[in-house]
Structure formats: C-alpha cells, structure tokens
PDB file of C-alpha atoms in Angstrom:
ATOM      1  CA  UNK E  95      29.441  -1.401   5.608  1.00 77.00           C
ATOM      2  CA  UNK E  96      28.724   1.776   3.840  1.00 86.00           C
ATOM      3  CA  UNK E  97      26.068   4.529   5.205  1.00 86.00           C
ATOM      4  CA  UNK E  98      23.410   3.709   2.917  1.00 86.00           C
ATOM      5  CA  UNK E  99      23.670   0.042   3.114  1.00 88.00           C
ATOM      6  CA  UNK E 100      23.281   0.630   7.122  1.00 91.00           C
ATOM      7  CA  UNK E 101      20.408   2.897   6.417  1.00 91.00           C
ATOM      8  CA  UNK E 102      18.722   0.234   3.719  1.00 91.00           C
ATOM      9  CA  UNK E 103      18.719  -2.497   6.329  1.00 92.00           C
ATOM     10  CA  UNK E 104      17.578  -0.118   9.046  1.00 93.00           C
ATOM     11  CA  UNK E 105      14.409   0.479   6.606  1.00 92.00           C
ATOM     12  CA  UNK E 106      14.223  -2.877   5.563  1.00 93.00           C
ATOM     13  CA  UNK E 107      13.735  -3.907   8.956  1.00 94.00           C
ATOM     14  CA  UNK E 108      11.482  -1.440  10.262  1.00 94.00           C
ATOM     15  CA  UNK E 109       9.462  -1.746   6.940  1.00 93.00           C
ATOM     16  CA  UNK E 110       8.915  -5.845   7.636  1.00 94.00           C
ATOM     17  CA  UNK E 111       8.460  -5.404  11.790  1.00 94.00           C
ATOM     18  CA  UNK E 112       5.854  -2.635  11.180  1.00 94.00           C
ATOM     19  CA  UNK E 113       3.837  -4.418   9.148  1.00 93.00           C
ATOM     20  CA  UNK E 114       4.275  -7.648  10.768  1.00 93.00           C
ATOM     21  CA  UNK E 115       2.795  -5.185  14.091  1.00 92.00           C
ATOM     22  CA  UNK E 116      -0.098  -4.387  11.300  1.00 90.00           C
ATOM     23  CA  UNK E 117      -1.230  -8.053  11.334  1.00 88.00           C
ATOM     24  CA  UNK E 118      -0.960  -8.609  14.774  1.00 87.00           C
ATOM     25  CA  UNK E 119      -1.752  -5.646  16.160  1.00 86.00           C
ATOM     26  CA  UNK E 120      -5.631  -6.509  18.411  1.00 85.00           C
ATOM     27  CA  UNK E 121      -6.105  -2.967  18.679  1.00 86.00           C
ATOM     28  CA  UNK E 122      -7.257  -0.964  14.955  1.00 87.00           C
ATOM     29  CA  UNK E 123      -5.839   2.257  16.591  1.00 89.00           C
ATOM     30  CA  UNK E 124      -2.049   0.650  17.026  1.00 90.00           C
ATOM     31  CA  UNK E 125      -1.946  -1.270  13.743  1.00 90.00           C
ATOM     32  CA  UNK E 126      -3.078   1.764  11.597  1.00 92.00           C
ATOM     33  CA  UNK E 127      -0.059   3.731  13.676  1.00 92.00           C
ATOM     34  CA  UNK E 128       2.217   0.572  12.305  1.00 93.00           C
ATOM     35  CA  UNK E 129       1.427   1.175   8.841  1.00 93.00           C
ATOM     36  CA  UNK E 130       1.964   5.169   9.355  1.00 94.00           C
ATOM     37  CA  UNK E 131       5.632   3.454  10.725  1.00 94.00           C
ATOM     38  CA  UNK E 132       5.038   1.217   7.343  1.00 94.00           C
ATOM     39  CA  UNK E 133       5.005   4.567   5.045  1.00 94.00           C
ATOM     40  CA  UNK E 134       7.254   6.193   6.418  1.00 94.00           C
ATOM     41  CA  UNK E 135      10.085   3.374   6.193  1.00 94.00           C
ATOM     42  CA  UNK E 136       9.023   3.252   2.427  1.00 94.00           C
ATOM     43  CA  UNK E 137       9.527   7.011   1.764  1.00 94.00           C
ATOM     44  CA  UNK E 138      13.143   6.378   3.415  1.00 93.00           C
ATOM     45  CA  UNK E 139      13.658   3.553   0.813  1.00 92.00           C
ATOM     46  CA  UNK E 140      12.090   6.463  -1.865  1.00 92.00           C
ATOM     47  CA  UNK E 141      14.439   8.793  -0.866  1.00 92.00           C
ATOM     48  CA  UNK E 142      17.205   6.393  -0.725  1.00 91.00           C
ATOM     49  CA  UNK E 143      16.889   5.651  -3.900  1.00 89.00           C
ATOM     50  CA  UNK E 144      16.596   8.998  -5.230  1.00 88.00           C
ATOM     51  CA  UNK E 145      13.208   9.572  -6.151  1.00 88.00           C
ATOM     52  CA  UNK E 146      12.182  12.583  -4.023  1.00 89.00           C
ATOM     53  CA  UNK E 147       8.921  13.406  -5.686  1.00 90.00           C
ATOM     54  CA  UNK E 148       7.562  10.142  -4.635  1.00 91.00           C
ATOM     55  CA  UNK E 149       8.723  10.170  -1.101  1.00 92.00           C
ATOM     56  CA  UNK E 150       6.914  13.425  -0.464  1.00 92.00           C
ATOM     57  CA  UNK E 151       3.917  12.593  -2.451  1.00 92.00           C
ATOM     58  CA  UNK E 152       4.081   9.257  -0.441  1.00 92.00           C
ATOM     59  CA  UNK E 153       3.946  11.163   2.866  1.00 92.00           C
ATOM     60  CA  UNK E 154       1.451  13.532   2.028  1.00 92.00           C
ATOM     61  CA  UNK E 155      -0.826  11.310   0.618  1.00 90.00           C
ATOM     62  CA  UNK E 156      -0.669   7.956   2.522  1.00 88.00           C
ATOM     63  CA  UNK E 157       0.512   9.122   5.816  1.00 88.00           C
ATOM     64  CA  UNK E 158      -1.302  12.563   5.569  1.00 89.00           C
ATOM     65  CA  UNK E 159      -4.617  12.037   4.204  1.00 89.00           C
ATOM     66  CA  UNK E 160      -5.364   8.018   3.689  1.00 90.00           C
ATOM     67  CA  UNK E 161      -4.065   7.170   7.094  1.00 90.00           C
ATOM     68  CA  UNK E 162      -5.816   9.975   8.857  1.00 90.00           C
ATOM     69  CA  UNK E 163      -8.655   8.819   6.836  1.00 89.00           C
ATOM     70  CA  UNK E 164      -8.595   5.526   8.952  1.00 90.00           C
ATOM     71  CA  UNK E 165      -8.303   6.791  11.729  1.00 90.00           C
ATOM     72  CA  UNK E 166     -10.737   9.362  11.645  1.00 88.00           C
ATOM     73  CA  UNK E 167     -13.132   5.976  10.564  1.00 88.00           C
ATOM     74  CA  UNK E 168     -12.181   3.659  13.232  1.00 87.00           C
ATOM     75  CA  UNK E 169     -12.590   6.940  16.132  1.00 87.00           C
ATOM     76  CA  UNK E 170     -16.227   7.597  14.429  1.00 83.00           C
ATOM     77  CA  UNK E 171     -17.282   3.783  14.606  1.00 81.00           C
ATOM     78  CA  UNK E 172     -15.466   3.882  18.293  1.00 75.00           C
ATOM     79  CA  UNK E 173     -13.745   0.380  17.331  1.00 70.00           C
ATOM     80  CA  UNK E 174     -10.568   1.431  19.472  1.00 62.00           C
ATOM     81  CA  UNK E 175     -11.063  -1.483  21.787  1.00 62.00           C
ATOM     82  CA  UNK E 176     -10.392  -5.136  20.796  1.00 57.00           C
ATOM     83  CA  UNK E 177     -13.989  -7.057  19.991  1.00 58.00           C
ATOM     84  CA  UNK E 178     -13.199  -8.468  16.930  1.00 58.00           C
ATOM     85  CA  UNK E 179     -14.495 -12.178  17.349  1.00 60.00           C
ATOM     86  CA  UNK E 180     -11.396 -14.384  16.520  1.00 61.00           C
ATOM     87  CA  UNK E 181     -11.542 -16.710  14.055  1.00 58.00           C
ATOM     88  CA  UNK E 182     -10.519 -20.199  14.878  1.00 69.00           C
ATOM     89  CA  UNK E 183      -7.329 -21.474  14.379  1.00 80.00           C
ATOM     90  CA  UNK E 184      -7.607 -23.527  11.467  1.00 83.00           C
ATOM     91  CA  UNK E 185      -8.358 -20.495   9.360  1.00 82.00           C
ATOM     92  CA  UNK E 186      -5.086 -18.482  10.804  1.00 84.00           C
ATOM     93  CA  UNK E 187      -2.854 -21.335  10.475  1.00 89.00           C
ATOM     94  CA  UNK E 188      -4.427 -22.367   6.411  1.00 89.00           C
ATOM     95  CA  UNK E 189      -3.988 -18.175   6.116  1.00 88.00           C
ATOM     96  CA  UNK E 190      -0.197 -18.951   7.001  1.00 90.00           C
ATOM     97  CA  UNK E 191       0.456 -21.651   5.409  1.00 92.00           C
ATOM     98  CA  UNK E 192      -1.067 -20.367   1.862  1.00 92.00           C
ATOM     99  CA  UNK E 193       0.669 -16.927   2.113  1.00 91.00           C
ATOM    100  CA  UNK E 194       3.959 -18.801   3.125  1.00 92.00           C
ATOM    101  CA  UNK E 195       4.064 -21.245   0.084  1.00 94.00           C
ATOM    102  CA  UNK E 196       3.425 -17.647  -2.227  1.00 93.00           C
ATOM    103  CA  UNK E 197       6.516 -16.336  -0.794  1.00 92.00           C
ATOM    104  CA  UNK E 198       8.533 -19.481  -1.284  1.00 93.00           C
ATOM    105  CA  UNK E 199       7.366 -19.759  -4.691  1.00 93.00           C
ATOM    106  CA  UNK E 200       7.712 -15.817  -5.690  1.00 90.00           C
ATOM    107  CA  UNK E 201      11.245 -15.908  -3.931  1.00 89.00           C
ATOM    108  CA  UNK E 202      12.269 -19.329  -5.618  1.00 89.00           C
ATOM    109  CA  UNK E 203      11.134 -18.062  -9.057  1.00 89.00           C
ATOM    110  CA  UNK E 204      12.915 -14.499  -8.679  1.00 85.00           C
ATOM    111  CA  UNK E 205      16.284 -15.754  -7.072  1.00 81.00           C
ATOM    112  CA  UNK E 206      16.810 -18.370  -9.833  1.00 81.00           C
ATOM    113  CA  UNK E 207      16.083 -16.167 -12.479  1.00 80.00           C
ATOM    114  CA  UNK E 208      18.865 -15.320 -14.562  1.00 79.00           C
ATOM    115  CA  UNK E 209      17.284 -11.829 -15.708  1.00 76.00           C
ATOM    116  CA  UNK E 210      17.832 -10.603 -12.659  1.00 75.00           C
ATOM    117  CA  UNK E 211      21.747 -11.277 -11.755  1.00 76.00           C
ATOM    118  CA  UNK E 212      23.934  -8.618 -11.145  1.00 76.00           C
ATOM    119  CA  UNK E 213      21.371  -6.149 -11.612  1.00 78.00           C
ATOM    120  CA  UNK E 214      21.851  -3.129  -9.397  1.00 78.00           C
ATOM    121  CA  UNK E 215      19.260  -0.001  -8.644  1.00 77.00           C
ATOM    122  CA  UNK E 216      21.383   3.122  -8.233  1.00 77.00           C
ATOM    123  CA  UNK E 217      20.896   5.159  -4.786  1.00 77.00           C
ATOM    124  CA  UNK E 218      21.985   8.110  -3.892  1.00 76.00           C
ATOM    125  CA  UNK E 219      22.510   8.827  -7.627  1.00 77.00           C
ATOM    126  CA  UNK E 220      20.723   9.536 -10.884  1.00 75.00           C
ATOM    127  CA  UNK E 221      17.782  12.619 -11.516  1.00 78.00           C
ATOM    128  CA  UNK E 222      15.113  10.887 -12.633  1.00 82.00           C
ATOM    129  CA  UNK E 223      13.144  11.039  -9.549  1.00 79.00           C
ATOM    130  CA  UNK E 224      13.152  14.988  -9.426  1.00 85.00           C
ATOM    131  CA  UNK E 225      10.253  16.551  -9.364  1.00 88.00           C
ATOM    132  CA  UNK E 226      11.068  18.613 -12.790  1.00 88.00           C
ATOM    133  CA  UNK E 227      11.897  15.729 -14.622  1.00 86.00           C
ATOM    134  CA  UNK E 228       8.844  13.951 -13.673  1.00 88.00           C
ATOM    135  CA  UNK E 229       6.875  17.209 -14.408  1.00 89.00           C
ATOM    136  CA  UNK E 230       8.145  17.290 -17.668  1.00 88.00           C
ATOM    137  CA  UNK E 231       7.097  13.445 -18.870  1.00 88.00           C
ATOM    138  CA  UNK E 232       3.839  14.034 -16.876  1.00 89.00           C
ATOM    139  CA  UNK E 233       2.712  16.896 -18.809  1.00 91.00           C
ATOM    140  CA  UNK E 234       3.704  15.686 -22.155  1.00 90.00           C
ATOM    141  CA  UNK E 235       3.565  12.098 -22.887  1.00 88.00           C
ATOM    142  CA  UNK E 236       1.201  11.393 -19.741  1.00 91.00           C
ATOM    143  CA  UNK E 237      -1.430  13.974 -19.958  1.00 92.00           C
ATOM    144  CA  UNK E 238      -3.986  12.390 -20.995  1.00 93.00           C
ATOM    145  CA  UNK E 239      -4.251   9.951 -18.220  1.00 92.00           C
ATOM    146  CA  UNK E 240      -3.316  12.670 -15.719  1.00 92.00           C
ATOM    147  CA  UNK E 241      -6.802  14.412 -16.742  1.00 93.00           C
ATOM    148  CA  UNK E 242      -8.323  10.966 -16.740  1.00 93.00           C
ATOM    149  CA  UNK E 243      -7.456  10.399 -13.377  1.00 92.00           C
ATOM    150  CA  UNK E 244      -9.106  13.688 -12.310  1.00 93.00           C
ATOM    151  CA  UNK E 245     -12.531  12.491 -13.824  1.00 94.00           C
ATOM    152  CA  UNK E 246     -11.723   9.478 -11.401  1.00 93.00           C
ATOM    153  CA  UNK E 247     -11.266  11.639  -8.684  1.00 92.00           C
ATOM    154  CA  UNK E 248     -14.168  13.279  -9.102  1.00 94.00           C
ATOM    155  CA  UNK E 249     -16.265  10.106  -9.723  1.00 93.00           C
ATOM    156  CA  UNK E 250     -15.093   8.736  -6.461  1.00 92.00           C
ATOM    157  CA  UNK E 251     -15.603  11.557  -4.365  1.00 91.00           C
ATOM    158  CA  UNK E 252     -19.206  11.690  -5.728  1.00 92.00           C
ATOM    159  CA  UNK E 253     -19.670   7.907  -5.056  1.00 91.00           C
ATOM    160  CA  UNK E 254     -18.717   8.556  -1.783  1.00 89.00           C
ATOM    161  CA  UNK E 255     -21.061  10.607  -0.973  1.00 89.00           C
ATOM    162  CA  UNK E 256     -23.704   8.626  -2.359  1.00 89.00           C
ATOM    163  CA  UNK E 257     -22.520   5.663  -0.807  1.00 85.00           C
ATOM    164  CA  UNK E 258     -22.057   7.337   2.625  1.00 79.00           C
ATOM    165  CA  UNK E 259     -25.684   9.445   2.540  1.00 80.00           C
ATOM    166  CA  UNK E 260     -27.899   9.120   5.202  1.00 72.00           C
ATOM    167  CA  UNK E 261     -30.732   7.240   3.630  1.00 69.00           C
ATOM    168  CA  UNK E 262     -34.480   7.845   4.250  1.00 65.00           C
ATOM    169  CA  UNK E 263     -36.316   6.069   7.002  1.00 61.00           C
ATOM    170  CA  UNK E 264     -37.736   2.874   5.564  1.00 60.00           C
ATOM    171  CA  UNK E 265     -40.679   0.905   7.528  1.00 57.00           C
ATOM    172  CA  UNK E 266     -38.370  -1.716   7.925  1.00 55.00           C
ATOM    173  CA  UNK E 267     -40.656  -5.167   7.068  1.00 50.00           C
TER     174      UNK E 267
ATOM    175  CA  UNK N 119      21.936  -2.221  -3.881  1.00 79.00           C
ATOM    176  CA  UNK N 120      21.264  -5.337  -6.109  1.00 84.00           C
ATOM    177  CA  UNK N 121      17.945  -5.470  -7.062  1.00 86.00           C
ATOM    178  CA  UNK N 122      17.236  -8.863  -5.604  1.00 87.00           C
ATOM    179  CA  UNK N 123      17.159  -7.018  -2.333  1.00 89.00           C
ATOM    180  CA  UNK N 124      14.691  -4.689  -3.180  1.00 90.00           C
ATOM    181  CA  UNK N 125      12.601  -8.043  -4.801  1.00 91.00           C
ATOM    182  CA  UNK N 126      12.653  -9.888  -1.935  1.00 91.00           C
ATOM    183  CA  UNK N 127      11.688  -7.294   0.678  1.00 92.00           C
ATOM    184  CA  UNK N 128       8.953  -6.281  -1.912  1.00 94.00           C
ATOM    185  CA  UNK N 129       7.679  -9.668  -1.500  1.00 94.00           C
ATOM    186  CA  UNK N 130       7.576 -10.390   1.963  1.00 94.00           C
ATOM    187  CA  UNK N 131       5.734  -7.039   2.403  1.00 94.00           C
ATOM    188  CA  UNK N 132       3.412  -8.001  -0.444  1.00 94.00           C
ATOM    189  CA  UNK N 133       3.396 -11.507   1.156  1.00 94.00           C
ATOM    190  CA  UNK N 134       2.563 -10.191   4.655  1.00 93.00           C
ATOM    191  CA  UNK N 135      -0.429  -8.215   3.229  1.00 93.00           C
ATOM    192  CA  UNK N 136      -1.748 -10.991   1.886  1.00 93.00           C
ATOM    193  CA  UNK N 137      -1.699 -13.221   4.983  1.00 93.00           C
ATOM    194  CA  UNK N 138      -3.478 -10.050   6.656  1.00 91.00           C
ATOM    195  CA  UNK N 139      -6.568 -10.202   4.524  1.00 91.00           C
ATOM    196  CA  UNK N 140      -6.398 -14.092   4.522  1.00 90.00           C
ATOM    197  CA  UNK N 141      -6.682 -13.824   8.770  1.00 89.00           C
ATOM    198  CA  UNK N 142      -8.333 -11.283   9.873  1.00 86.00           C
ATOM    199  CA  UNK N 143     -12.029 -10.632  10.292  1.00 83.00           C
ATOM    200  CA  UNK N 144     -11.876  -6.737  10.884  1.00 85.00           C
ATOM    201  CA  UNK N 145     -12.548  -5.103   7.331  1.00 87.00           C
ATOM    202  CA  UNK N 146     -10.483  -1.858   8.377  1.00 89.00           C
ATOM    203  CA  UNK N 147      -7.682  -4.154   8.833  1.00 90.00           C
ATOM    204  CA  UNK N 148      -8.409  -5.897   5.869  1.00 91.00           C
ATOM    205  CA  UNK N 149      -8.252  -2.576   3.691  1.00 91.00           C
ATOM    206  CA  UNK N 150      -5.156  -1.916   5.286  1.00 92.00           C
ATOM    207  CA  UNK N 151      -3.356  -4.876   4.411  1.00 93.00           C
ATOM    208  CA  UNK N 152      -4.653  -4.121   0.795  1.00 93.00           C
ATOM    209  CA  UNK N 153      -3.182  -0.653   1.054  1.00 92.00           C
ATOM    210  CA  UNK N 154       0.100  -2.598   2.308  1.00 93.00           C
ATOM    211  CA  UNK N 155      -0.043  -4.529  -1.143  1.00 93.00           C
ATOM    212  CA  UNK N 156       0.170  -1.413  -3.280  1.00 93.00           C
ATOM    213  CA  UNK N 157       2.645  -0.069  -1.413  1.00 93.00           C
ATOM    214  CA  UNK N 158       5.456  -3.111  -1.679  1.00 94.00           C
ATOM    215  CA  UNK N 159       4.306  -3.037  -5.199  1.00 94.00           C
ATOM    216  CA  UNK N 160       5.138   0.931  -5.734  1.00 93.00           C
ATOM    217  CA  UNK N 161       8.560   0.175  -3.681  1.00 93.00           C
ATOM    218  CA  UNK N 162       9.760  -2.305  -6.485  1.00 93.00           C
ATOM    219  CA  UNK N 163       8.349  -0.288  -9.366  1.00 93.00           C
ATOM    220  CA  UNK N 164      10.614   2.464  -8.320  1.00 91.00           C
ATOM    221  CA  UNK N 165      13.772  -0.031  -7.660  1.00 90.00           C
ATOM    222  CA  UNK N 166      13.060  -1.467 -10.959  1.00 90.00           C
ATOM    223  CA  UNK N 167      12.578   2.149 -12.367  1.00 89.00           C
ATOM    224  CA  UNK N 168      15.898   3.609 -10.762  1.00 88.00           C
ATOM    225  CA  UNK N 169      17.594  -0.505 -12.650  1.00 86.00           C
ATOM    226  CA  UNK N 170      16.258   0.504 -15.700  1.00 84.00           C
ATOM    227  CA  UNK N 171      17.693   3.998 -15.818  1.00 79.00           C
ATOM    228  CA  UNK N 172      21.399   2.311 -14.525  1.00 76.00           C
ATOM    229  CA  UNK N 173      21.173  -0.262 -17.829  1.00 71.00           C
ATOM    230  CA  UNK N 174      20.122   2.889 -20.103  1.00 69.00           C
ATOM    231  CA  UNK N 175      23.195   5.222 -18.863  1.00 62.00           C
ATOM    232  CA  UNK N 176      25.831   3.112 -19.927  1.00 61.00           C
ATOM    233  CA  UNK N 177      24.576   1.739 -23.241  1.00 61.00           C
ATOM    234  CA  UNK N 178      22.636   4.715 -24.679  1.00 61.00           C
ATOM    235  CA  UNK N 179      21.586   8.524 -24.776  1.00 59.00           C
ATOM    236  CA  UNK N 180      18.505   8.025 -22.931  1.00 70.00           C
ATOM    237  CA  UNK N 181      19.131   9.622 -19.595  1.00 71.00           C
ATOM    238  CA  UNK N 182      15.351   9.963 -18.689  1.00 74.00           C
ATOM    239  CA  UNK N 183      14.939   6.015 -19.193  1.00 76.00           C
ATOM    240  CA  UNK N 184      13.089   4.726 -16.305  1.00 80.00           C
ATOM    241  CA  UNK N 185      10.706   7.578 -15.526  1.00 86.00           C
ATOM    242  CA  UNK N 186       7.592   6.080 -16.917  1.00 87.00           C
ATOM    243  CA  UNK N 187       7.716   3.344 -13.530  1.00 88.00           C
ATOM    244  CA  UNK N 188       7.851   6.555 -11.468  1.00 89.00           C
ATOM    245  CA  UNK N 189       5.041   8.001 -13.079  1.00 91.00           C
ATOM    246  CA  UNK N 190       3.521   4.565 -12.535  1.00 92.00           C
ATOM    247  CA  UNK N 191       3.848   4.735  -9.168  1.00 92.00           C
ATOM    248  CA  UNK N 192       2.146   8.009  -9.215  1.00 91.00           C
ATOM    249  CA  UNK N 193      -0.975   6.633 -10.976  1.00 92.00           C
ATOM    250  CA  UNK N 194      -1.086   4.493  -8.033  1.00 93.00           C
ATOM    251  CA  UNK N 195      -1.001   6.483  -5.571  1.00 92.00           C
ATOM    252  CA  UNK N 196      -3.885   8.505  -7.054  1.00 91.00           C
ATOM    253  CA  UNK N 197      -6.322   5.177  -7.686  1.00 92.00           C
ATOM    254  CA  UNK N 198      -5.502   4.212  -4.567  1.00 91.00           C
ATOM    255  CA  UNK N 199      -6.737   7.168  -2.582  1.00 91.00           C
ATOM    256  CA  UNK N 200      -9.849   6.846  -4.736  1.00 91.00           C
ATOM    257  CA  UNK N 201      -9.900   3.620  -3.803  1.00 92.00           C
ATOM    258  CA  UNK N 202     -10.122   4.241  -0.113  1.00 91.00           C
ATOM    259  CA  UNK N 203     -12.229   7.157   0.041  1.00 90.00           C
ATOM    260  CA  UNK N 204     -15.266   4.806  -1.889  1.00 91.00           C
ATOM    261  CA  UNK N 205     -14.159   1.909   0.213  1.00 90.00           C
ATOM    262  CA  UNK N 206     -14.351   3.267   3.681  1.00 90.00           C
ATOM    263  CA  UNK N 207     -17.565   4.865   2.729  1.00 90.00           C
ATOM    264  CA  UNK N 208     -19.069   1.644   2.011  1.00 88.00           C
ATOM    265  CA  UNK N 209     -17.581   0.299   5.585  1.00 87.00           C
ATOM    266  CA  UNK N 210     -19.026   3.042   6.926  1.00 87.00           C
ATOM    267  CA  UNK N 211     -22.571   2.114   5.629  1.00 85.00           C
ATOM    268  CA  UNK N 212     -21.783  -1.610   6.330  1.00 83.00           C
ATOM    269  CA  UNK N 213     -21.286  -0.368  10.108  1.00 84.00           C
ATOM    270  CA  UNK N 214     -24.445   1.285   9.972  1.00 82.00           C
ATOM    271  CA  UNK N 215     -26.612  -1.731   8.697  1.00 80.00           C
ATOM    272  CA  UNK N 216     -24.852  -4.587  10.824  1.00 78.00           C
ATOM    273  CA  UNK N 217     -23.163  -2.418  13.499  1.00 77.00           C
ATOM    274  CA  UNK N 218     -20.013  -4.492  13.598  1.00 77.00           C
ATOM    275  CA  UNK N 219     -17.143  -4.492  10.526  1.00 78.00           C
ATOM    276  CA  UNK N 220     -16.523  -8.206  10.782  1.00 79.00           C
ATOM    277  CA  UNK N 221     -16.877  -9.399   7.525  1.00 79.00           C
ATOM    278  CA  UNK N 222     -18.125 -12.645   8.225  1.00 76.00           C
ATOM    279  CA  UNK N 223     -21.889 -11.141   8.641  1.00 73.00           C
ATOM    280  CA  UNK N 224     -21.806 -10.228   5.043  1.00 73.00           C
ATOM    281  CA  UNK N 225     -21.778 -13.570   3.922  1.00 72.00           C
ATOM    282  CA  UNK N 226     -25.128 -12.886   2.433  1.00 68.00           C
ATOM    283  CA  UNK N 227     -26.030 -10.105   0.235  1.00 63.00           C
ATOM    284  CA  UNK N 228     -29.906 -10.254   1.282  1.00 60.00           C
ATOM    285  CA  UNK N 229     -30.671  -8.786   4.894  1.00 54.00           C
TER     286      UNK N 229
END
C-alpha cells in the first residue's frame, strides 16, 4: 500500500466520519467544527490530486470566511446549547430510509456503468491544477463569467443588507 | 486512484447531506448540510477533471484538457459564498421574527 493510497483512505475516512458528526452532532457549535474537519479532509483530497489552487481557495473561502460566518451566526443568536425540539421518529427513520435508497440507486447505476471502468484520476501528477494555468483559461476563455460573478457578488452583498436591516417599528396589529 | 473511488465517496457525502436536511429541524444545520452537497459535488468535478486530462495526454496534444471542471469548481465556490451570505441573513431575520430557527414554524408564510 503506497503513501498516497494510505493518505486517500485516511481522507476518505475522516471526510465520511466528519460529516456523519455534522448530522448528529446536538450541539450547532460542534457540528459546524465537523464540517471545518469536513473541508479540510476535502482540500487534502484537492491537493492529492494535484489541484493546488482549489485546495487553498477551498480553505480560505469555506473554512476561512463561510464557516466563520456560521459561527459568528449561531454565537449572535446564542444557539450553542441543544433546544432544538426533536422531531419524532417516523420522520428520522423515512429521512433514512429515502436518502439510503438514493445512495443504493446512485451507487448501483455508477458501479455498473461501463463508462466508467478502468478509468483512473491521476494524483500526485499532471499541472492543470496550478494556479497559472488556471489563471490563464480564467482570464481568456472565462472572463466573461468571472466579471459576471462579481455583479453577483455585489448583488448579494447588497441583498444582504437589505435582508438583514433593522426594520422600522411597526404598531404591530 | 480509479475514479469509482472518488464516485462513490462523492456520493455518500452528497448522500449524507441530503439525509441532514431531510432530519433535522435546525435551519443552520440545514444550510450546512446544503453546503456539504456542493462540496462532494466540487470533489468529483475535480476527480473527473484530473480523468479527463489522463484520457487527453495519451491520445492527443491537449495538455490543458480538463481545466474547464476546475474552473467549474471555482464558479462554485463563488455562488456558494453568495449563497450563504443572503441565506444566513434571511435566518438571521427569521430569528428575529419567530425567535427560534426551527423551521417547522415557517410552515406558513402569513404571521
């Protein structure tokens, strides 16, 4: 067993039991530090695979900002203790049983495919995840949705702040 | 790594999310599970990117094949934190009008 099949597994595994943690996690605080775990085994599989841009952009987007995000949310609302009302245990059990048949069927249909036999994804190899590569197709084929995307930033960060203004003081009826 | 591997761990993460927003009542951990989604979805883009380029190098000149699921991924990543910053502004205003983020009280959209 070579290094980086040891070190896929090792990610594979923390990847799954971090967000299995997310769902079962009673506490907001601990299952938004499982997906942090979550992100961070995903950059490992980015960088495993070569694409070093994205693992850094990954970490410094999700794990930076997004997560801290959350958690600066769930501190402000002062939800850091468990009262969320649990459902009964019909709806948890229908929940598992309908996302258990998806994965059946998704794993069925992509195992017996024949498209997808013998196909391997290089790691360790190949420079198409550098960051000058990617800068390159970015800024020539993809620049128009790269400036779209900033009119979409800029949309949402207004919308936030719409959504998220203090409104007047209504005589509530 | 055969790509299967990367499909089928792609799936159960994707699969795990999805159980998450079937089960649980808190909408933080709802959104999070969502984020969860995107994320076993940008892990296979980029295996399926890094399969592509592996086909391309042996049959033809193309050595950049494969970047344009990178650049995806990217995309993504950028909708996605514009995604949460407008979402967890409007949990924010839910928790101000019901003072709880179970999402069961917003059943109705009147009151």
């Amino acid at each position: 067993m070579s290094t980086t099949e040891i070190l896929f597994w090792f990610l594979s595994v923390l990847a799954l039991v971090g967000a299995t943690m997310v769902l079962i996690s009673r506490n907001p605080i601990h299952s938004i530090l499982w997906l942090i775990v979550v992100f961070f085994a995903i950059s490992g599989h980015y960088i495993l695979l070569n694409a070093q841009f994205l693992a850094i952009v990954n970490l410094i987007v999700y794990a930076g900002a997004i997560m801290v995000l959350f958690l600066f949310v769930v501190m402000l609302m002062n939800l850091n203790s468990d009262t969320e009302p649990q459902k009964n245990n019909w709806m948890k059990i229908a929940g598992a049983i309908s996302g258990g048949c998806l994965l059946l069927i998704m794993i069925d249909v992509v195992s017996g495919s024949s498209d997808m036999q013998n196909k391997t994804a290089i790691v360790k190899e190949g420079n198409i995840g550098l960051i000058k590569v990617l800068g390159k197709v970015l800024f020539t084929d993809y620049v128009v949705p790269f400036e779209i995307s900033s009119v979409l930033f800029l949309s949402a960060m207004v919308g936030a702040v719409v959504i998220g203004k203090k409104e007047k003081e209504t005589p509530n009826p | 790594m055969p790509i299967q591997y990367y499909i089928t761990l792609s799936i159960v993460l994707f699969c795990i999310g999805i159980v998450g927003v079937l089960t649980r009542r808190n909408a933080i951990i709802i959104f999070m599970c969502i984020e969860l989604m995107l994320n076993a979805v940008n892990l296979l883009l980029v295996a399926f990117s890094k399969m592509h380029n592996a086909g391309a190098v042996g049959s033809d000149a193309n050595p950049t094949a494969g970047v344009d699921g990178q650049l995806f991924v990217f995309f993504i990543m950028v909708v996605a934190a514009a995604e949460v910053s407008v979402g967890l502004s409007i949990i924010v205003m839910m928790y101000r009008n019901t003072h709880s983020v179970d999402v069961n009280f917003l059943n109705r959209l009147k009151n």
